[in-house]
CSV table of C-alpha atoms in Angstrom, one decimal:
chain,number,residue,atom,x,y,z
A,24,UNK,CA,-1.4,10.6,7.1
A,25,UNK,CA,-1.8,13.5,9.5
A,26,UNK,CA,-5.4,14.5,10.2
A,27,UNK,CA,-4.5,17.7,12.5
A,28,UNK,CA,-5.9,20.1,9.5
A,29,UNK,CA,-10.1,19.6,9.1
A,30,UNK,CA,-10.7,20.5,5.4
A,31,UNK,CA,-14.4,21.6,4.6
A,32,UNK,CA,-16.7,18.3,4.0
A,33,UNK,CA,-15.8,16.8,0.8
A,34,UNK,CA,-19.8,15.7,0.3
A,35,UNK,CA,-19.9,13.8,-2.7
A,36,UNK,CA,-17.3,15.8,-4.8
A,37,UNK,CA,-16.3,13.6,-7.9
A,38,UNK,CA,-17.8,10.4,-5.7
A,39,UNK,CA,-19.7,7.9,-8.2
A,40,UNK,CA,-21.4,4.5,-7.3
A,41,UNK,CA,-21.3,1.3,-8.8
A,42,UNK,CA,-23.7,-1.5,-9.2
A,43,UNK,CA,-22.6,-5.0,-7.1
A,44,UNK,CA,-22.6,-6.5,-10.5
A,45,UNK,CA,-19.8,-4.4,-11.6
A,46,UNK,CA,-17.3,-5.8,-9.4
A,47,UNK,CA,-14.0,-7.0,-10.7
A,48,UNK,CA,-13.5,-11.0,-11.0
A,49,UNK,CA,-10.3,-12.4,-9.3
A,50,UNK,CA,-7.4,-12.4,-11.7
A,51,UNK,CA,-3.9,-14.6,-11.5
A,52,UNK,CA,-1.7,-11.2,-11.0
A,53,UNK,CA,0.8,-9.2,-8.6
A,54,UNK,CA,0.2,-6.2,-6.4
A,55,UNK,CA,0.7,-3.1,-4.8
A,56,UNK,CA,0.3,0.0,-4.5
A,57,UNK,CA,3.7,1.2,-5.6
A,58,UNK,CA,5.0,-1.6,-7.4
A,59,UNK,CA,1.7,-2.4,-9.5
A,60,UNK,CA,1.9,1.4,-10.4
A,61,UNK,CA,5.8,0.5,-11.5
A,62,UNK,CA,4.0,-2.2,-13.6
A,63,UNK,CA,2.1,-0.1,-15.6
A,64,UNK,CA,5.5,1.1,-16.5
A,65,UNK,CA,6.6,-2.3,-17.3
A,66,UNK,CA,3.3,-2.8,-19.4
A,67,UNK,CA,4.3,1.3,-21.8
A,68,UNK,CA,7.2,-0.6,-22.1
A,69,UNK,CA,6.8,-4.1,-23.7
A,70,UNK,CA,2.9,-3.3,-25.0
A,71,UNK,CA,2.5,-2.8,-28.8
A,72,UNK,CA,0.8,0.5,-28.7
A,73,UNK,CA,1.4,3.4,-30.8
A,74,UNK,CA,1.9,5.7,-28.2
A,75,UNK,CA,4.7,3.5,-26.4
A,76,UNK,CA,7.3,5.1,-27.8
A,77,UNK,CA,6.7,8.9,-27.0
A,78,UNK,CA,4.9,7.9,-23.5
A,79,UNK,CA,8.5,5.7,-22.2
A,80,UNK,CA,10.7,8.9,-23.2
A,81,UNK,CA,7.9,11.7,-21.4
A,82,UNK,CA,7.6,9.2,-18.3
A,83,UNK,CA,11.8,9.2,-18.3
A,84,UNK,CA,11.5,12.7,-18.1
A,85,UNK,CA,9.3,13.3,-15.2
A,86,UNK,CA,11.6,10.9,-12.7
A,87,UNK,CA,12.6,13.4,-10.1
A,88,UNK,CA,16.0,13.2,-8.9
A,89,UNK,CA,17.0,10.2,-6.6
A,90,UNK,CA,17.3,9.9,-3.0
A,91,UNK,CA,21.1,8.1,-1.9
A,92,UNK,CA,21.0,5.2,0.5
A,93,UNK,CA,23.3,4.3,2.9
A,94,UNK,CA,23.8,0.5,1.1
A,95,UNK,CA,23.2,1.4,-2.4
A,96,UNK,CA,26.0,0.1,-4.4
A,97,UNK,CA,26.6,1.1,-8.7
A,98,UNK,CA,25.6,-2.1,-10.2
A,99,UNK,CA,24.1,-2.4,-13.9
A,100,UNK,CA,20.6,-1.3,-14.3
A,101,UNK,CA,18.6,-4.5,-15.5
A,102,UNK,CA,17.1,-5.4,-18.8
A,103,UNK,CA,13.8,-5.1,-19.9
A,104,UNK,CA,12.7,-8.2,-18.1
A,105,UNK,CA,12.5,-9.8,-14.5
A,106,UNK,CA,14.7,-8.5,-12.0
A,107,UNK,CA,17.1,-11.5,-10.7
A,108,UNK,CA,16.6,-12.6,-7.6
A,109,UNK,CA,14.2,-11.4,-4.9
A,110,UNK,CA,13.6,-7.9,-4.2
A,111,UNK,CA,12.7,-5.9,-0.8
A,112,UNK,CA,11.7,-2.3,-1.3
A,113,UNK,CA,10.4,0.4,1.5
A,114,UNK,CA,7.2,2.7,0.0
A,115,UNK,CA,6.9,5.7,2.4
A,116,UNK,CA,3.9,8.4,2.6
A,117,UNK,CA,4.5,12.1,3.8
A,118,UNK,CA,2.6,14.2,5.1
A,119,UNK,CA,4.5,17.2,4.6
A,120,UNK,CA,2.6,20.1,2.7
A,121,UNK,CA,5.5,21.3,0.7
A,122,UNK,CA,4.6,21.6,-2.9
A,123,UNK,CA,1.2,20.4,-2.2
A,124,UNK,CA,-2.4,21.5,-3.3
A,125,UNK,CA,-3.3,24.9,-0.3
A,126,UNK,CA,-6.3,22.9,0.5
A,127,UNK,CA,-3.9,20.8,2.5
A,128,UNK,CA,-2.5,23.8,4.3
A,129,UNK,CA,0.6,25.6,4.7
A,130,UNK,CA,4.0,24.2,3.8
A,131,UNK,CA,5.1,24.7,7.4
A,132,UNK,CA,1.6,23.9,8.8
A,133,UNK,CA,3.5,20.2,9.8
A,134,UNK,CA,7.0,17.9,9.7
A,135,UNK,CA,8.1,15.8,6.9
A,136,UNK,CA,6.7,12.4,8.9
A,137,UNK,CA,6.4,9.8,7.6
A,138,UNK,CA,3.0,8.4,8.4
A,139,UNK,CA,2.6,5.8,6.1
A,140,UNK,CA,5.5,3.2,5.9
A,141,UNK,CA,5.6,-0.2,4.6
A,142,UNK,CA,7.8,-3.0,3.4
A,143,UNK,CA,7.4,-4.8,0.1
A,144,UNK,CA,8.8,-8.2,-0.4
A,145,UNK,CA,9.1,-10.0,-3.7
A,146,UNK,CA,10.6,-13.7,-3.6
A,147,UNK,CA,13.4,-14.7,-4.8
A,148,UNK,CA,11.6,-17.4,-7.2
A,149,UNK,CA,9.0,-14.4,-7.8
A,150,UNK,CA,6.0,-17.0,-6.9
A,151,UNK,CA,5.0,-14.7,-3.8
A,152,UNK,CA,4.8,-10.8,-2.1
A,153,UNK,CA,4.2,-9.4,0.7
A,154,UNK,CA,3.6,-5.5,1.6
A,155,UNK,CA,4.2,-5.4,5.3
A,156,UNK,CA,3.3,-2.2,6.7
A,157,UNK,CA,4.4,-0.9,10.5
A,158,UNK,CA,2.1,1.5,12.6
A,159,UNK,CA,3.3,5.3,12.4
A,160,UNK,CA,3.0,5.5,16.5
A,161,UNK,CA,5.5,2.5,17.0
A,162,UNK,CA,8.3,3.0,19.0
A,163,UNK,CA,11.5,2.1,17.7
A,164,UNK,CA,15.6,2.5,17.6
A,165,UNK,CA,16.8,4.6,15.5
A,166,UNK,CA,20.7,4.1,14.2
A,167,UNK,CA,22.7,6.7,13.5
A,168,UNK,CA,22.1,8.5,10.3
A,169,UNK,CA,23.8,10.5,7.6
A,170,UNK,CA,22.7,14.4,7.6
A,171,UNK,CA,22.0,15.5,4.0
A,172,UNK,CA,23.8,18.6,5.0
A,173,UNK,CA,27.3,16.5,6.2
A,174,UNK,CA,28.4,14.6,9.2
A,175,UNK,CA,25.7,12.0,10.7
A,176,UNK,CA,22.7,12.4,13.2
A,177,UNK,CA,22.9,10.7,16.6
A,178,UNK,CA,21.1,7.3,17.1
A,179,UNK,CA,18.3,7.5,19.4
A,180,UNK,CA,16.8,4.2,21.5
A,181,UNK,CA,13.2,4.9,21.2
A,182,UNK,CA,11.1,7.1,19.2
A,183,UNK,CA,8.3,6.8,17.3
A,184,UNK,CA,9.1,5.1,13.5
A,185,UNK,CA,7.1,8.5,11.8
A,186,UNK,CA,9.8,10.8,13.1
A,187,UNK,CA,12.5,9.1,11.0
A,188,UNK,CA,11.9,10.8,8.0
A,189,UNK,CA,11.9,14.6,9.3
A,190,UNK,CA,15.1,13.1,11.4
A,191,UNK,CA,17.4,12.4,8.9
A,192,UNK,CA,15.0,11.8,5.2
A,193,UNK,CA,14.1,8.8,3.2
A,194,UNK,CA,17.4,7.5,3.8
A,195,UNK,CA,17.2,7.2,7.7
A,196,UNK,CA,13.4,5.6,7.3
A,197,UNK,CA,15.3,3.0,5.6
A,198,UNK,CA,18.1,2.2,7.8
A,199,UNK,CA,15.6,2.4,10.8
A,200,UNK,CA,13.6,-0.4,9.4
A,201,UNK,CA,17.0,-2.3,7.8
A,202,UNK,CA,18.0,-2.3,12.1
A,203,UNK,CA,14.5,-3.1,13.0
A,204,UNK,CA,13.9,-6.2,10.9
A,205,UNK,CA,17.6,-7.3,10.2
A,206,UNK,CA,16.7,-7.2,6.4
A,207,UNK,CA,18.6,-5.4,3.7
A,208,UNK,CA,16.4,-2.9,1.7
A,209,UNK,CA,18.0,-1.5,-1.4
A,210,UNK,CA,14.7,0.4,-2.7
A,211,UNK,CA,12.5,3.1,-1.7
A,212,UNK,CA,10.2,5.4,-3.0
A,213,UNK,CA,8.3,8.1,-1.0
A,214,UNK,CA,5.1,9.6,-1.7
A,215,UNK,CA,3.1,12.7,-0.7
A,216,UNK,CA,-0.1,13.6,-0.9
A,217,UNK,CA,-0.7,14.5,-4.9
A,218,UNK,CA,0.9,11.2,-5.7
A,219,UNK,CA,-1.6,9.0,-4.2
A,220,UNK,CA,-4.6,11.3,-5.8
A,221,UNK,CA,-2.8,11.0,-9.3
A,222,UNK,CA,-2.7,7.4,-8.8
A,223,UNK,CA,-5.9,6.7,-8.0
A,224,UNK,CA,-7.5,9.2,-10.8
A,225,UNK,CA,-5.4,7.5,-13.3
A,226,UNK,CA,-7.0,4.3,-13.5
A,227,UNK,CA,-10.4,6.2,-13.3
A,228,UNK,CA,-11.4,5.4,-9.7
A,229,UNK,CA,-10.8,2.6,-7.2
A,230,UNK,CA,-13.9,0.7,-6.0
A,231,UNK,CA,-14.1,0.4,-2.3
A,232,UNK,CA,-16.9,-1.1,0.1
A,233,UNK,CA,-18.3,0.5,3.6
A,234,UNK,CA,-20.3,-2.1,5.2
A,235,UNK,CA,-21.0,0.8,8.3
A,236,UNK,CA,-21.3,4.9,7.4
A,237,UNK,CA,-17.8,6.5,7.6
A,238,UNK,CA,-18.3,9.6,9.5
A,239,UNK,CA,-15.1,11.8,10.2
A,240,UNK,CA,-15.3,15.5,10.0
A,241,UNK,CA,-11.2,15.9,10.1
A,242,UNK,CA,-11.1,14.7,6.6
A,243,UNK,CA,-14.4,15.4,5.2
A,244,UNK,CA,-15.4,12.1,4.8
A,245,UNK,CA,-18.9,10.6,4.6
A,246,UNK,CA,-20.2,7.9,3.2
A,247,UNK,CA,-22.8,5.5,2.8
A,248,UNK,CA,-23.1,2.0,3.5
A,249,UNK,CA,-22.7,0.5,0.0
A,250,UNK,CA,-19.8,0.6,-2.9
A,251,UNK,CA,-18.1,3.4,-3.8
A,252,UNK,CA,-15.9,4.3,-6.6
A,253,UNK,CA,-13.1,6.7,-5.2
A,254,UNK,CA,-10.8,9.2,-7.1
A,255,UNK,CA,-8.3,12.1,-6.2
A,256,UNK,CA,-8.8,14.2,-3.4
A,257,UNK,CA,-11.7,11.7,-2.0
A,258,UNK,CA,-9.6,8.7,-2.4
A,259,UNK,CA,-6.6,10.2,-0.7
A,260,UNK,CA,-9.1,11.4,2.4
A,261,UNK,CA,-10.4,8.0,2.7
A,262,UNK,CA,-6.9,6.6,3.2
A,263,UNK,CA,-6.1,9.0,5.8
A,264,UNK,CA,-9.8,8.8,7.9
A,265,UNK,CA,-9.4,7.1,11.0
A,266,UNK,CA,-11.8,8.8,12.9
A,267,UNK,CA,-14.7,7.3,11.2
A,268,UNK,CA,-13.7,4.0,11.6
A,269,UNK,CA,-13.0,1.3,13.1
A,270,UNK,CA,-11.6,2.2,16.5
A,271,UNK,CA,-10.5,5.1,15.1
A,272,UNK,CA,-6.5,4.2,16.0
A,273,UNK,CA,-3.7,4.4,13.3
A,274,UNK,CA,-3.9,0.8,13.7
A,275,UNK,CA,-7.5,0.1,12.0
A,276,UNK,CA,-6.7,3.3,9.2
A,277,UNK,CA,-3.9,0.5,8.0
A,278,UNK,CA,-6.6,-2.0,7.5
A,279,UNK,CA,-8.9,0.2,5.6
A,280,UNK,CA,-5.1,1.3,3.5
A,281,UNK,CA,-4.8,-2.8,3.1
A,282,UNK,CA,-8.6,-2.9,1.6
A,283,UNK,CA,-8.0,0.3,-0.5
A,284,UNK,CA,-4.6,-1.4,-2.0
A,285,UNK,CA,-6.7,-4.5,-2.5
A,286,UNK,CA,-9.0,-3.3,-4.9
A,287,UNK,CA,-5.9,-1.2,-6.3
A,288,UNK,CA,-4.3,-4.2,-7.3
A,289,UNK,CA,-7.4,-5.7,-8.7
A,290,UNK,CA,-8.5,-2.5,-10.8
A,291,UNK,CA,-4.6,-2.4,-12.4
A,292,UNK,CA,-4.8,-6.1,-13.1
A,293,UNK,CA,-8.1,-5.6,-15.1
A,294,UNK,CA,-8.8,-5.6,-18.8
A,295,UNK,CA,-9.9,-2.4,-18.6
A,296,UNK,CA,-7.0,-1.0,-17.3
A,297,UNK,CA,-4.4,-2.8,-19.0
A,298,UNK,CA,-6.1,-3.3,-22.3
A,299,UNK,CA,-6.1,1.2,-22.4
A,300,UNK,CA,-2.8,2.7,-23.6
A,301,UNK,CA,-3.7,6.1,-21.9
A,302,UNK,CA,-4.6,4.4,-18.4
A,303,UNK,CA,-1.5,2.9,-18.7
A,304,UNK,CA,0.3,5.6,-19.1
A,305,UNK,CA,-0.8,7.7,-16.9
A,306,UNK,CA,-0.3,5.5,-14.2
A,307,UNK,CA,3.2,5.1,-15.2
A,308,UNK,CA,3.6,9.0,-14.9
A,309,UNK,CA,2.0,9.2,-11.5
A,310,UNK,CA,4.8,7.1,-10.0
A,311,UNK,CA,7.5,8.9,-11.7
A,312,UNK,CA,6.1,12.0,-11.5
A,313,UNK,CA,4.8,12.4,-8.0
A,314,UNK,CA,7.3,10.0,-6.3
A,315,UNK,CA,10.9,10.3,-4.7
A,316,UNK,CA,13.1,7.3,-5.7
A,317,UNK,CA,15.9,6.3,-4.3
A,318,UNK,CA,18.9,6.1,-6.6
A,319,UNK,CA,18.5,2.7,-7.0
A,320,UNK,CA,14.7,2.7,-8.2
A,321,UNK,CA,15.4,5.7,-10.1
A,322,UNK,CA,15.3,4.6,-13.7
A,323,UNK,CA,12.1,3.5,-15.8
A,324,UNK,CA,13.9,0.4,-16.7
A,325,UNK,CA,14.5,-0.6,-13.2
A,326,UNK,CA,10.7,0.3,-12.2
A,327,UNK,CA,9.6,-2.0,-15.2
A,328,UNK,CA,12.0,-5.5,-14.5
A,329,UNK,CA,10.4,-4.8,-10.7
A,330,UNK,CA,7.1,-5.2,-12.7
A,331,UNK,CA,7.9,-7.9,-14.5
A,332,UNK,CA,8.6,-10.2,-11.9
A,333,UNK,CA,5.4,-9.3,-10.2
A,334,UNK,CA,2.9,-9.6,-13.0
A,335,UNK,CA,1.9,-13.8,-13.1
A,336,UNK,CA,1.9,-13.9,-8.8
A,337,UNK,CA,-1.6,-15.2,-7.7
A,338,UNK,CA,-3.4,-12.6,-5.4
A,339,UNK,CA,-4.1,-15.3,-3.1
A,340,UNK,CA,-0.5,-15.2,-2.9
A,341,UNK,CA,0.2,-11.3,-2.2
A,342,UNK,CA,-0.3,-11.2,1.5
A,343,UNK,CA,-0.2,-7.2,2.9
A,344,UNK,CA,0.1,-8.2,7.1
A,345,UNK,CA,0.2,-5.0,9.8
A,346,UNK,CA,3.6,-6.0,12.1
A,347,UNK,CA,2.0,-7.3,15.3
A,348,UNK,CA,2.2,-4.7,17.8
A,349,UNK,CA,0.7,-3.8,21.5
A,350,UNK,CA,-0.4,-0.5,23.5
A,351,UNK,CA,2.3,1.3,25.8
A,352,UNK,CA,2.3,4.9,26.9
A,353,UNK,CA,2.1,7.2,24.1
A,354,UNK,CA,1.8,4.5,21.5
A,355,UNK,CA,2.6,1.3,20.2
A,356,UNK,CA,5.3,-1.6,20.7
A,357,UNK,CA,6.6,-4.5,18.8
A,358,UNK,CA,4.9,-7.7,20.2
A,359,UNK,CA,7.9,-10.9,20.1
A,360,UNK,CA,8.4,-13.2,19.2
A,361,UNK,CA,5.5,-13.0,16.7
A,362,UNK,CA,7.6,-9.8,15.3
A,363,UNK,CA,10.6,-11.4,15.0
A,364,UNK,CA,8.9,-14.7,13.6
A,365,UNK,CA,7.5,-12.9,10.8
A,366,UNK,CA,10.7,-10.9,9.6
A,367,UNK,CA,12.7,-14.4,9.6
A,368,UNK,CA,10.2,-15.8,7.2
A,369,UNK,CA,10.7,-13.4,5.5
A,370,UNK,CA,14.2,-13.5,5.7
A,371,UNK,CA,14.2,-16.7,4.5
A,372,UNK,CA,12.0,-16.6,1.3
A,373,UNK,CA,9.0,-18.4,2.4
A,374,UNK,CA,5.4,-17.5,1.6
A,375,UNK,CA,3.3,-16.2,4.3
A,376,UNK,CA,0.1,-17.6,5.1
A,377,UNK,CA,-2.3,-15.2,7.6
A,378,UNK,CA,-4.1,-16.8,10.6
A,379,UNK,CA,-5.9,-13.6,12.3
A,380,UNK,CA,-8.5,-11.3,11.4
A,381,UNK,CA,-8.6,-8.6,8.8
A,382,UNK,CA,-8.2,-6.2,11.5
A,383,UNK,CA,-11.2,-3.9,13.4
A,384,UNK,CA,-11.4,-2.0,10.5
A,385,UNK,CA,-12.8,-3.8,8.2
A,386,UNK,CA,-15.0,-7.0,7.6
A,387,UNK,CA,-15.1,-9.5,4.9
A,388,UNK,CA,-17.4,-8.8,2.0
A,389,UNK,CA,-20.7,-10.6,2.0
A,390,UNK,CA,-21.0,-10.1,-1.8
A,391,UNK,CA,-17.8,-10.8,-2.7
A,392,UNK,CA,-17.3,-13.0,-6.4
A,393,UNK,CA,-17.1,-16.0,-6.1
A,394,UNK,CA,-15.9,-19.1,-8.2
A,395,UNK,CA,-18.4,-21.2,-9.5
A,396,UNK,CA,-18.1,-24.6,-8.8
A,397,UNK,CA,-18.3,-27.1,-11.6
A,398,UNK,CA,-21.5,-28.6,-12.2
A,399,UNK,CA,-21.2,-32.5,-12.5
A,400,UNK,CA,-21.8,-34.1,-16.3
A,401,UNK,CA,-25.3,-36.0,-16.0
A,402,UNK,CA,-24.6,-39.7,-15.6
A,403,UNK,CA,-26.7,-42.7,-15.2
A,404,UNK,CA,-23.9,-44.5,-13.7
A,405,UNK,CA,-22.3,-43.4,-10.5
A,406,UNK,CA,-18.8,-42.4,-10.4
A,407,UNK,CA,-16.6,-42.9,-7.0
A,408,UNK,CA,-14.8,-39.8,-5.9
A,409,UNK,CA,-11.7,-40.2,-3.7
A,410,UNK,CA,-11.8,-38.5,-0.2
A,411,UNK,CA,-10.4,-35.0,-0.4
A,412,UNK,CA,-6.6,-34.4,0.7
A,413,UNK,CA,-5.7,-32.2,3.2
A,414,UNK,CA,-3.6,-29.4,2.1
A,415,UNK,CA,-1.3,-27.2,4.2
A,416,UNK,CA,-1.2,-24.1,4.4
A,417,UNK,CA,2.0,-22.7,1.9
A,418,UNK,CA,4.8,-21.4,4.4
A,419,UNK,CA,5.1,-20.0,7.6
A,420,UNK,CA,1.8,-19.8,9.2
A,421,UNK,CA,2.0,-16.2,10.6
A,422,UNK,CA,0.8,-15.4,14.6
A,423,UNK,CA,-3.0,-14.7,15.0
A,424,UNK,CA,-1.6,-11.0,16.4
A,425,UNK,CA,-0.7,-10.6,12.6
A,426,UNK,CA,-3.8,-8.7,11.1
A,427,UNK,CA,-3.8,-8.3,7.3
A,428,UNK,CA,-5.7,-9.5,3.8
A,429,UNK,CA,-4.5,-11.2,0.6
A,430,UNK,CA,-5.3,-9.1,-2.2
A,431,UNK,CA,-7.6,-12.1,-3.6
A,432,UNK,CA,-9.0,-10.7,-0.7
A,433,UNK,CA,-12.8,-8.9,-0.4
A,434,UNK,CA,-13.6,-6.8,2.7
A,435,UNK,CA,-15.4,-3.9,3.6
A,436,UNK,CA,-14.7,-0.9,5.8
A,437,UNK,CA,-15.8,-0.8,9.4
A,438,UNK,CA,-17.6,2.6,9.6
A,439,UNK,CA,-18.1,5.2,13.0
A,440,UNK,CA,-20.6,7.8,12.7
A,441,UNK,CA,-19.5,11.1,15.2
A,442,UNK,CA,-21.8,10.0,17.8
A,443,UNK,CA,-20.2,6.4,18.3
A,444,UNK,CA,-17.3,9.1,18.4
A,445,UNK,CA,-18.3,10.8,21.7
């Protein structure tokens, strides 16, 4: 998100650490950011706690009012189970200031822009995701789109993807990206800045790793080589440093978003959070409570069947890939036909399989878990063991410009202090 404001150091407000040991173990479960904050809804739902009853009808209650897309149609609102069919939904961040915390600034101190913009992509079998997010400097077409006042905006040919939401709302965002990947997107939910600090508080901290000191004095954040457990305000400045990172482009603050959503996932999928009733719920009232839905996601039961369909895929099989992109003038452009190559697999269902790097902000994990292999029975007589088979890779084996993790995935973020700054 935008980083023009430079809030007083954060230091180590409400920052805890935790032991190596601690870390999660990898778990056969679904992801994301939004949608595995729509399955704690799913979890209020169906769980046999007490409080399921009164937390479902306060968490209906807080859904704000729903945005209208251009291709939403009035069909029945699904059952308490898995959606049908596959499911492609756009999750957008704001950085407008309007209703949000004065730390943050005025409410005219910036534009509605969306900063943060990503695709998620459920299969149609529900064996696979994918949260595919697109640089905010990327320049793009964008169609012509209905004014919330009346009449319709002008299409433009190229502008940058972030100026779509102050153009014409959540509504244009989607259309933009509907044009720009030839998919059809019937969800969306944007967020702002108290949302993702809800979210993150509600499951009591997400663990993150900084292999290099984060240094960056427009979001107040510094920290320490080592493992961090990140809440509220702190967690929400570490996914908007870029400064302190990386190369300090837009481009590596996505990778360190892709890390942050990793261990998300993996702190949702736990015992600990889905064995508590009041973790649960809270997370299901940060998403309704601090998120715009469009019409179409606007429901509890809608959230939940999302949920459901998400909640026995693999990580290893939850692929969050940055759209492969190079430098122009002023910003970024799509990079074919590795672009369109990935949006047709996509388009046609099949799992995506990564071939390039994590990305220059971050680096794998050198303590990340790992399985234990099994140790052999103790035998006097020796047992022949076939040659291994060669397995391929599931799916379309995406371009090496494709950066991105799995959110089986372990990696660390790729500090800056200010001198490597300059």
């Amino acid at each position: 998100m935008s980083d023009q404001l430079r809030p007083r150091r954060a230091g180590s407000k409400n920052l805890k650490t935790v032991a190596r040991h601690g870390r999660l173990k990898k778990s056969n479960a679904a992801v994301t950011v939004a949608k595995f904050i729509a399955g704690s809804v799913a979890v209020v739902l169906v769980s046999g706690f007490s409080v399921a009853a009164i937390a479902t009808y306060d968490v209906a209650v807080s859904v704000q009012p729903g945005v209208h897309l251009a291709n939403e149609s009035d069909g029945p609102v699904p059952s308490i189970g898995a959606i049908d069919g596959g499911v492609n939904m756009l999750i957008v961040g704001s950085d407008s200031r309007v209703g949000q915390d004065a730390a943050f600034g005025p409410k005219d101190s910036t534009g509605d822009l969306n900063d943060v913009t990503m695709l998620l992509h459920i299969s149609e079998d529900h064996s696979n995701a994918s949260v595919i997010s697109f640089p905010r400097d990327m320049f793009v077409s964008i169609p012509s789109c209905p004014n919330p006042k009346g009449g319709s905006f002008n299409a433009m040919s190229s502008q940058k993807i972030n100026t779509t939401l102050s153009y014409g709302g959540l509504a244009c965002t989607v259309l933009t990206v509907e044009k720009l990947t030839g998919l059809s997107i019937p969800f969306a939910a944007e967020a702002q800045f108290s949302g993702v600090m809800s979210m993150s508080s509600a499951v009591g901290g997400v663990p993150v790793c900084v292999a290099e000191r984060i240094e960056d004095e427009y979001t107040g954040t510094f920290l320490d080589p080592g493992e961090h457990l990140l809440e509220g305000y702190e967690a929400l400045q570490f996914l908007r440093t870029r400064h302190g990172l990386g190369d300090g482009s837009d481009l590596t603050r996505i990778n360190n978003q892709q890390l942050f959503m990793s261990s998300l996932v993996r702190t949702i999928q736990s015992a600990d959070t889905l064995s508590d009733p009041t973790k649960v719920y809270a997370l299901a009232k940060a998403v309704t409570a601090n998120m715009r839905l469009s019409e179409s996601l606007n429901s509890v039961t809608t959230l939940a069947s999302i949920a459901v369909a998400l909640k026995d895929i693999n990580l290893n099989q939850v692929v969050f890939a940055q759209v492969p992109t190079g430098n122009v003038t002023g910003g970024v452009k799509a990079i074919q036909p590795a672009f369109d190559d990935l949006f047709a697999a996509v388009a046609a269902d099949e799992p995506l399989t990564l071939s390039g790097t994590t990305g220059r902000g971050t680096v794998a994990d050198p303590n990340a878990p790992v399985d234990a292999a099994p140790v052999p029975a103790a035998t006097d007589v020796p047992v022949a063991t076939e040659a291994p088979v060669a397995t391929e890779a599931p799916g379309v084996v995406l371009s090496d410009s494709v950066t991105g993790q799995t959110a089986g995935d372990y990696t660390c973020t790729a500090g800056r202090t200010l001198r490597e700054q300059g």
